[in-house]
Structure formats: C-alpha cells, structure tokens
C-alpha cells in the first residue's frame, strides 16, 4: 500500500463516527466529532490555520517573496482528504452547497469549509437558544438521582448557556429554589460544585 492510500484510510476511518451535520440543531455534536477525528492524527491546525494574505507588489523591480505558510507539508498533503471527509459528514443539501470549496484547486480547503460552516451554524440562533433554556429549566432530578450527579449535570447545562453569552447565575438559584433544594441537606456542597 502506498503512503497516500494509508493516509486516506486513516482520515476516512477517523471521520467514520462523526455525525452528519443537519444544521444549527446538531452543530455542537458535529463540531465535537470533527475535533475528535482531527485529534487522531494531529490535524487541528487544518481547521485553524488561515491562508496567508495575498502578496502585494508595490514596484515592478521588487520580486515578492511568498509569506511562509503555517501549515506543514504533511498538513498540506492531508488538506484535500480532510476537506473531502468533512464534506461526507454533511447532509445531502449542505454537501451540495459546500462541494465547490472542496472542488476548488486552491489550498486551505479544510479551513475554508470549516470557517464557512462555522459562520452559518456555529453561531446560535434564537431557536437553539430557546431549546437550551427550555432544557435547562425543565431539567429535574428523579427520586433515584444522586444530588451531586444532578448538580454536576445542571452545572454543565449552566456552563453551556454561559458559553452562549447568557448570564444565568441567578437562574441557577431560581432552579434550585424551584426544586426545593435550597434548604435540603447537602445543598451548600452541591451548589459549590455547580458554581465551579
């Protein structure tokens, strides 16, 4: 087997478990899958390394020197394979829309396709925010739940809302008050865990 074929098999295998991106609704899970796949072969620079700016020639006498690329030769050789693998992780409709980026002959395809998708789906819309808030507010422990496990899960949901730019410190207090946990045994320890 050639080295190129082995690399292709590696990339395809790493992306096999990435969920199909349907849109904003499953962006966080999809993005986590993409990051996980790229970590297997140290491919994260492909997502975060922008193409160098175009070289401006100010005089006909000067010969422009190309800006050094931050991508290694190894990453450059993986770029078309990774971009194609990302394309395979998109719904049929999205695949059609973003295929021209992968089909383009220029480099930095992975960065360009990921940046384009992140610009559209990575920014949460009102529908997504509403679903996260509703999930946070409706999350209640069952009788068999351990209080610390419940508080850790609640803290994770709270952290997700904070990442979305929401200030929900008081919401946590109201949630605990609503559940009657503010005066219960272990409340102080559990709220310390939730606020960390």
Coordinates of C-alpha atoms in Angstrom, one line a residue:
X1 CA 0.0 0.0 0.0
X2 CA 1.2 3.5 -0.8
X3 CA 1.7 6.1 1.9
X4 CA -1.0 8.2 0.3
X5 CA -3.5 5.4 0.4
X6 CA -2.7 4.7 4.1
X7 CA -3.3 8.3 4.9
X8 CA -6.6 8.3 3.1
X9 CA -7.7 5.2 5.0
X10 CA -6.6 6.8 8.3
X11 CA -8.6 10.0 7.6
X12 CA -11.7 8.2 6.4
X13 CA -11.6 5.9 9.5
X14 CA -11.3 8.9 11.9
X15 CA -14.3 10.6 10.3
X16 CA -16.5 7.5 10.2
X17 CA -18.1 8.2 13.6
X18 CA -18.7 11.9 13.0
X19 CA -22.5 12.6 12.9
X20 CA -24.0 14.1 9.8
X21 CA -24.4 17.9 10.1
X22 CA -28.1 18.7 9.5
X23 CA -27.8 22.4 10.6
X24 CA -27.7 24.5 13.6
X25 CA -29.6 22.0 15.7
X26 CA -26.7 19.5 15.8
X27 CA -23.8 21.8 15.3
X28 CA -22.2 21.3 18.8
X29 CA -22.2 17.5 18.4
X30 CA -20.9 17.6 14.8
X31 CA -18.1 20.1 15.8
X32 CA -17.1 17.8 18.7
X33 CA -17.0 14.9 16.3
X34 CA -14.8 16.9 13.8
X35 CA -12.4 17.9 16.6
X36 CA -12.2 14.3 17.8
X37 CA -11.5 13.0 14.3
X38 CA -8.7 15.5 13.7
X39 CA -7.1 14.9 17.1
X40 CA -6.3 11.3 16.0
X41 CA -3.7 12.5 13.5
X42 CA -2.9 15.9 14.9
X43 CA -4.9 17.6 12.2
X44 CA -6.3 20.5 14.2
X45 CA -4.0 23.1 12.5
X46 CA -6.0 22.4 9.3
X47 CA -9.1 24.0 11.0
X48 CA -7.4 27.0 12.5
X49 CA -4.7 28.0 10.0
X50 CA -5.9 30.7 7.6
X51 CA -4.3 31.1 4.2
X52 CA -1.6 33.7 4.1
X53 CA -2.7 37.1 2.8
X54 CA -2.1 37.8 -0.9
X55 CA 1.3 39.3 -1.7
X56 CA 1.1 42.9 -2.8
X57 CA 3.7 44.0 -5.3
X58 CA 4.5 47.7 -4.9
X59 CA 7.1 48.0 -7.5
X60 CA 7.9 46.1 -10.7
X61 CA 11.6 45.9 -9.6
X62 CA 10.9 44.1 -6.4
X63 CA 10.3 40.3 -6.6
X64 CA 7.6 39.4 -4.0
X65 CA 8.6 36.7 -1.5
X66 CA 5.7 34.4 -0.5
X67 CA 4.6 34.6 3.1
X68 CA 5.6 31.5 5.0
X69 CA 2.7 29.1 5.5
X70 CA 1.9 28.0 9.0
X71 CA 0.8 24.5 7.6
X72 CA 3.5 21.9 7.4
X73 CA 4.0 19.9 4.2
X74 CA 2.3 17.0 6.0
X75 CA -0.8 19.0 6.7
X76 CA -0.9 20.4 3.2
X77 CA -0.9 16.9 1.8
X78 CA -3.8 16.0 4.2
X79 CA -5.8 19.1 3.5
X80 CA -7.8 17.8 0.4
X81 CA -8.5 14.5 2.1
X82 CA -9.8 16.1 5.3
X83 CA -11.9 18.6 3.4
X84 CA -13.5 15.8 1.4
X85 CA -14.1 13.8 4.7
X86 CA -15.8 16.9 6.2
X87 CA -17.9 17.1 3.1
X88 CA -19.0 13.5 3.6
X89 CA -20.2 14.5 7.1
X90 CA -22.7 16.9 5.8
X91 CA -26.4 16.4 4.9
X92 CA -27.2 16.0 1.3
X93 CA -28.4 19.6 1.0
X94 CA -25.3 21.0 2.7
X95 CA -23.0 18.8 0.7
X96 CA -24.3 20.3 -2.5
X97 CA -23.8 23.9 -1.1
X98 CA -20.2 23.3 0.1
X99 CA -18.8 21.0 -2.5
X100 CA -17.4 23.9 -4.6
X101 CA -15.0 24.7 -1.8
X102 CA -13.6 21.1 -1.9
X103 CA -13.6 21.0 -5.7
X104 CA -11.6 24.3 -5.9
X105 CA -7.9 23.8 -6.8
X106 CA -6.6 26.2 -4.1
X107 CA -5.3 25.0 -0.8
X108 CA -6.6 25.6 2.7
X109 CA -9.8 23.8 1.8
X110 CA -10.4 22.4 5.3
X111 CA -10.0 25.9 6.9
X112 CA -12.3 27.4 4.2
X113 CA -15.1 24.8 4.5
X114 CA -15.0 24.7 8.3
X115 CA -15.0 28.6 8.6
X116 CA -17.9 28.8 6.2
X117 CA -19.9 26.2 8.1
X118 CA -19.0 27.8 11.5
X119 CA -20.1 31.2 10.2
X120 CA -23.6 29.8 9.4
X121 CA -24.2 27.2 12.0
X122 CA -21.7 27.9 14.8
X123 CA -23.5 31.0 15.9
X124 CA -26.6 30.0 17.8
X125 CA -29.9 31.4 16.6
X126 CA -32.9 32.1 18.7
X127 CA -34.4 28.6 18.2
X128 CA -31.3 26.9 19.5
X129 CA -31.0 29.3 22.5
X130 CA -34.7 28.7 23.3
X131 CA -34.2 24.9 23.2
X132 CA -31.2 25.2 25.6
X133 CA -33.0 27.5 28.0
X134 CA -36.1 25.2 27.9
X135 CA -33.8 22.2 28.5
X136 CA -32.2 23.9 31.5
X137 CA -35.4 25.0 33.1
X138 CA -37.2 21.6 32.6
X139 CA -34.3 19.5 33.9
X140 CA -35.4 17.9 37.1
X141 CA -33.9 15.1 39.2
X142 CA -35.7 11.8 39.6
X143 CA -36.0 10.3 43.0
X144 CA -33.2 7.9 42.4
X145 CA -30.7 10.6 41.2
X146 CA -27.7 11.4 43.4
X147 CA -27.7 15.1 44.3
X148 CA -24.1 15.6 43.3
X149 CA -24.6 13.9 39.9
X150 CA -27.7 16.1 39.3
X151 CA -25.8 19.2 40.3
X152 CA -22.9 18.4 38.0
X153 CA -25.2 17.9 35.1
X154 CA -27.0 21.1 35.9
X155 CA -23.6 22.9 36.1
X156 CA -22.8 21.6 32.6
X157 CA -26.1 22.9 31.2
X158 CA -25.4 26.2 33.0
X159 CA -21.9 26.4 31.5
X160 CA -23.3 25.8 28.0
X161 CA -25.7 28.7 28.5
X162 CA -22.9 30.9 29.7
X163 CA -20.8 30.0 26.7
X164 CA -23.7 31.2 24.6
X165 CA -23.4 34.6 26.2
X166 CA -26.2 34.2 28.7
X167 CA -25.8 35.3 32.4
X168 CA -27.5 32.6 34.3
X169 CA -26.1 32.8 37.8
X170 CA -29.5 33.8 39.2
X171 CA -31.2 31.2 37.0
X172 CA -29.3 28.5 38.9
X173 CA -30.6 29.9 42.3
X174 CA -34.1 30.0 41.0
X175 CA -33.9 26.5 39.6
X176 CA -32.6 25.2 43.0
X177 CA -35.3 27.1 44.8
X178 CA -38.0 25.8 42.5
X179 CA -36.8 22.2 43.2
X180 CA -36.8 22.8 46.9
X181 CA -33.1 22.1 47.1
X182 CA -32.1 25.4 48.8
X183 CA -32.7 24.1 52.3
X184 CA -32.0 20.4 51.7
X185 CA -29.1 18.6 53.3
X186 CA -26.0 18.8 51.1
X187 CA -27.3 22.0 49.4
X188 CA -24.2 24.1 50.2
X189 CA -21.8 21.4 49.0
X190 CA -23.9 20.7 45.9
X191 CA -24.1 24.4 44.9
X192 CA -20.4 24.8 45.3
X193 CA -19.9 22.0 42.8
X194 CA -22.5 23.6 40.5
X195 CA -20.8 27.0 40.5
X196 CA -17.3 25.8 39.8

